[in-house]
Short mmCIF file of C-alpha atoms in Angstrom, two decimals:
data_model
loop_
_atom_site.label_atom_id
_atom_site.label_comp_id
_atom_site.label_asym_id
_atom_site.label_seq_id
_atom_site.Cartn_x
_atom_site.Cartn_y
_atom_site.Cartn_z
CA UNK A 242 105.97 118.74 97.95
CA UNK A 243 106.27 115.38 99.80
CA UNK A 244 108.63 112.50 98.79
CA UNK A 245 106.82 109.25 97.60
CA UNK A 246 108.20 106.33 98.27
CA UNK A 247 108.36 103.80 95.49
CA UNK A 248 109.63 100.15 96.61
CA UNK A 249 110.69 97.72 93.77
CA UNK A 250 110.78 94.16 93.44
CA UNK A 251 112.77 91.92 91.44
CA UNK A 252 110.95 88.37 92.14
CA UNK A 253 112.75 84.91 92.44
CA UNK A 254 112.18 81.95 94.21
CA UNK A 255 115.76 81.66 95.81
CA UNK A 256 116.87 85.71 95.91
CA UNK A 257 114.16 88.64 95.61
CA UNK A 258 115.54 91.66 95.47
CA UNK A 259 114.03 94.37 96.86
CA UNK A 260 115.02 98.33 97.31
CA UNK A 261 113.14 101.21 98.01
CA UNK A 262 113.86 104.74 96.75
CA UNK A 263 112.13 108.09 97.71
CA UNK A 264 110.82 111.01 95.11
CA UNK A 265 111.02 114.33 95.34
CA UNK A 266 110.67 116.47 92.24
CA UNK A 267 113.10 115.22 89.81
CA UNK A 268 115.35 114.05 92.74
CA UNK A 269 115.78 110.31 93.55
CA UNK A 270 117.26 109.31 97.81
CA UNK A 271 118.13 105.72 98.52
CA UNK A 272 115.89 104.76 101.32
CA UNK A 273 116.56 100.78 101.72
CA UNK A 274 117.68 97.69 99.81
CA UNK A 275 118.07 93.97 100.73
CA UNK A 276 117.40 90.32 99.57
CA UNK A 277 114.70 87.95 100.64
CA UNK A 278 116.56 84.51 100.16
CA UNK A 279 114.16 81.26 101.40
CA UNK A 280 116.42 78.34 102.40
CA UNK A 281 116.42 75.99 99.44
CA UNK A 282 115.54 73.15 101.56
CA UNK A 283 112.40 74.48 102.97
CA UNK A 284 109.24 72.84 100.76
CA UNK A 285 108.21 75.15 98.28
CA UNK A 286 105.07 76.22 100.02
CA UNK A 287 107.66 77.43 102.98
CA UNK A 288 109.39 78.94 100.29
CA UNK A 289 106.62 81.32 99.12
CA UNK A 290 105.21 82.08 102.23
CA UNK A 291 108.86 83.53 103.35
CA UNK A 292 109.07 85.25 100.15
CA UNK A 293 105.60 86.96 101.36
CA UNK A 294 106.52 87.26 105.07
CA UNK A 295 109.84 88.92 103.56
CA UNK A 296 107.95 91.33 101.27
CA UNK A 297 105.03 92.06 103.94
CA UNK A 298 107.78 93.08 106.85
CA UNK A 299 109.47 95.73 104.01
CA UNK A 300 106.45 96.88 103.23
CA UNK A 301 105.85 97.27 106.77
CA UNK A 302 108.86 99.23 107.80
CA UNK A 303 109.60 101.29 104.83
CA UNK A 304 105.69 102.47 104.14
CA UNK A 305 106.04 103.05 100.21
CA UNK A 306 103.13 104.51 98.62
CA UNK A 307 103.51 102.65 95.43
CA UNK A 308 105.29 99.38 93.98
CA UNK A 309 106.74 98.21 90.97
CA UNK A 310 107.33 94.99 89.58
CA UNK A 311 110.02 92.99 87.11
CA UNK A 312 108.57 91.46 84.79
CA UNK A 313 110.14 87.69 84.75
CA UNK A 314 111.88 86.67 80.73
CA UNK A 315 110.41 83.66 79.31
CA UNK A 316 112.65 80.83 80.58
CA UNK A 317 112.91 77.51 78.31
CA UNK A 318 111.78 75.39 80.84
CA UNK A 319 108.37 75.21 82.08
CA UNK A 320 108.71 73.83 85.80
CA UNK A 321 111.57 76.90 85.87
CA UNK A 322 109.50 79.11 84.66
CA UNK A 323 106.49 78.31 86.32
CA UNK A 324 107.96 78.41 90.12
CA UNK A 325 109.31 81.98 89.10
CA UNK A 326 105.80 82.68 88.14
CA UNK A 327 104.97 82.00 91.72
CA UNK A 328 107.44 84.05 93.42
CA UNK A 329 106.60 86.92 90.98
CA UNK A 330 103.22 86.31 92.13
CA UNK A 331 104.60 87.15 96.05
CA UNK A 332 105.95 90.39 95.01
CA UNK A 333 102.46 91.39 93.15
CA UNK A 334 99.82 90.31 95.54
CA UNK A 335 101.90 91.71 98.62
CA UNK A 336 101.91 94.97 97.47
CA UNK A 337 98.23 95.43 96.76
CA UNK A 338 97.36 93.60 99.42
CA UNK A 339 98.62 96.65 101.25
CA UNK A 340 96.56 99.21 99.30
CA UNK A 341 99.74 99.96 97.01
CA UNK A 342 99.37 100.88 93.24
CA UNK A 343 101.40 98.32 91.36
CA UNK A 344 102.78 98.85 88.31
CA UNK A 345 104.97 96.05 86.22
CA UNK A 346 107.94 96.53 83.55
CA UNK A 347 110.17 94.63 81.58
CA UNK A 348 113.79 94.21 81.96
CA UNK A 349 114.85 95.78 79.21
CA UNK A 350 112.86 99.14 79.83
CA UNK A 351 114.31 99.06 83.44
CA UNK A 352 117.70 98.17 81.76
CA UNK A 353 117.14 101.56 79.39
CA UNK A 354 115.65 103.46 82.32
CA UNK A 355 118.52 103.09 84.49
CA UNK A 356 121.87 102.25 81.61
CA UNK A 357 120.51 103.72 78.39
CA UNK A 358 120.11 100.39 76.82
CA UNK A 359 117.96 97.94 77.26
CA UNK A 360 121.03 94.83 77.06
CA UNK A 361 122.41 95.87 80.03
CA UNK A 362 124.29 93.25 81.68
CA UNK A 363 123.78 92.91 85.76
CA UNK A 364 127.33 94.73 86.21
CA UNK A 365 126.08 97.70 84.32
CA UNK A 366 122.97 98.23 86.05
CA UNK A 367 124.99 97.54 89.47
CA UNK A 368 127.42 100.55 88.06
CA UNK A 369 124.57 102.75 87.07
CA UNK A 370 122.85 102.38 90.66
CA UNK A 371 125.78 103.37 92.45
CA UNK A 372 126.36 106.27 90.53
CA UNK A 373 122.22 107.22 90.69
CA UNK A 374 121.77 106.45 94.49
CA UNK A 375 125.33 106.81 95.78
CA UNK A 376 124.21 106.88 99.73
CA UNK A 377 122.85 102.69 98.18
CA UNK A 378 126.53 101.81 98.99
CA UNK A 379 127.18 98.55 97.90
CA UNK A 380 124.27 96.21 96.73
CA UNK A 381 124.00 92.81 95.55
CA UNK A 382 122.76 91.98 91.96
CA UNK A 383 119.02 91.47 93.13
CA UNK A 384 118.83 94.40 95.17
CA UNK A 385 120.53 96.54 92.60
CA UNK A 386 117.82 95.33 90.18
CA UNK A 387 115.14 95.78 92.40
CA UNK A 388 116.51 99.56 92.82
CA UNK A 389 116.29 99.92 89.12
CA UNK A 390 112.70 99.02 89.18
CA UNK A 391 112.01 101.55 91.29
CA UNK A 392 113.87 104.31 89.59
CA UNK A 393 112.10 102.77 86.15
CA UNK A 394 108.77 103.38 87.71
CA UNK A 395 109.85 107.07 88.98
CA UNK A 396 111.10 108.18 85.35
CA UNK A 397 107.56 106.18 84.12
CA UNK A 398 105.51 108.43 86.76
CA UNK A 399 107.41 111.53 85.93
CA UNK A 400 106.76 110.77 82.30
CA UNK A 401 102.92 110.27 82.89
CA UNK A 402 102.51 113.70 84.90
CA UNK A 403 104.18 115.32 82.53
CA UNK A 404 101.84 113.85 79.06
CA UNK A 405 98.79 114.52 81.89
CA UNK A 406 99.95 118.34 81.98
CA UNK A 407 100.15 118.85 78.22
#
């Protein structure tokens, strides 16, 4: 059995996490975490296209074979909301533009995936993903989210072979 490689995204215009995680059978490795962060004085064109530069040179170097996605909360304002649509947008379009399967969930089932409820606070899930992927050593907020994705999508996949088999 070979490990797939699963990289995870959690999108935003000034810090997207990212972290990649390897499966093999019902064990989860760290492989790789960081943080894309455009400068916030760059135009917001520059800004996107470093947030896809960013996501193209990880997919690049860590070769997942599939991707998964946070899904952004509704934010009350609209300009907000819509400039984190765009950056979400990065960490989609990337990803298949490479050929990779990508798959999207919502905090709270990421939250629950990794914490066991979905109102996790950011310290929790932090907690959780150094207890999960202890060899992670110490990540940021974003990447520790984006390494929840990930592990979110590998108990979804596992999940899906095993209704498939029944």
């Amino acid at each position: 059995m070979t490990a797939i490689r699963i990289l995870g995204l959690d999108p935003g215009l000034r810090r997207t996490g990212w972290g990649v995680i390897a499966i093999e059978g019902a064990r989860l490795t760290h492989v790789a975490h960081g943080v894309i962060a455009p400068k916030d004085n760059l135009p917001f064109s520059e800004r996107l296209l470093a947030l896809f530069e960013g996501i193209s040179e990880v997919v690049v170097a860590h070769a997942p074979h599939e991707a998964a996605v946070e899904e952004t909360f509704m934010n009350n304002n609209a300009a907000s909301a819509l400039k984190l649509g765009h950056a979400r947008a990065m960490a989609l379009v990337v990803p298949a533009r490479a050929g990779l399967p990508v798959a999207e969930y919502a905090a709270t089932v990421v939250k629950k995936s990794v914490v066991g409820t979905g109102a996790a606070d950011k310290t929790q899930v932090a907690f959780m993903i150094a207890r999960l992927l202890p060899k992670a050593g110490p990540a940021s907020a974003d990447a520790a989210d984006a390494l929840a994705v990930a592990i979110a999508h590998a108990h979804a996949r596992k999940a899906r072979s095993f209704g498939a088999a029944a």
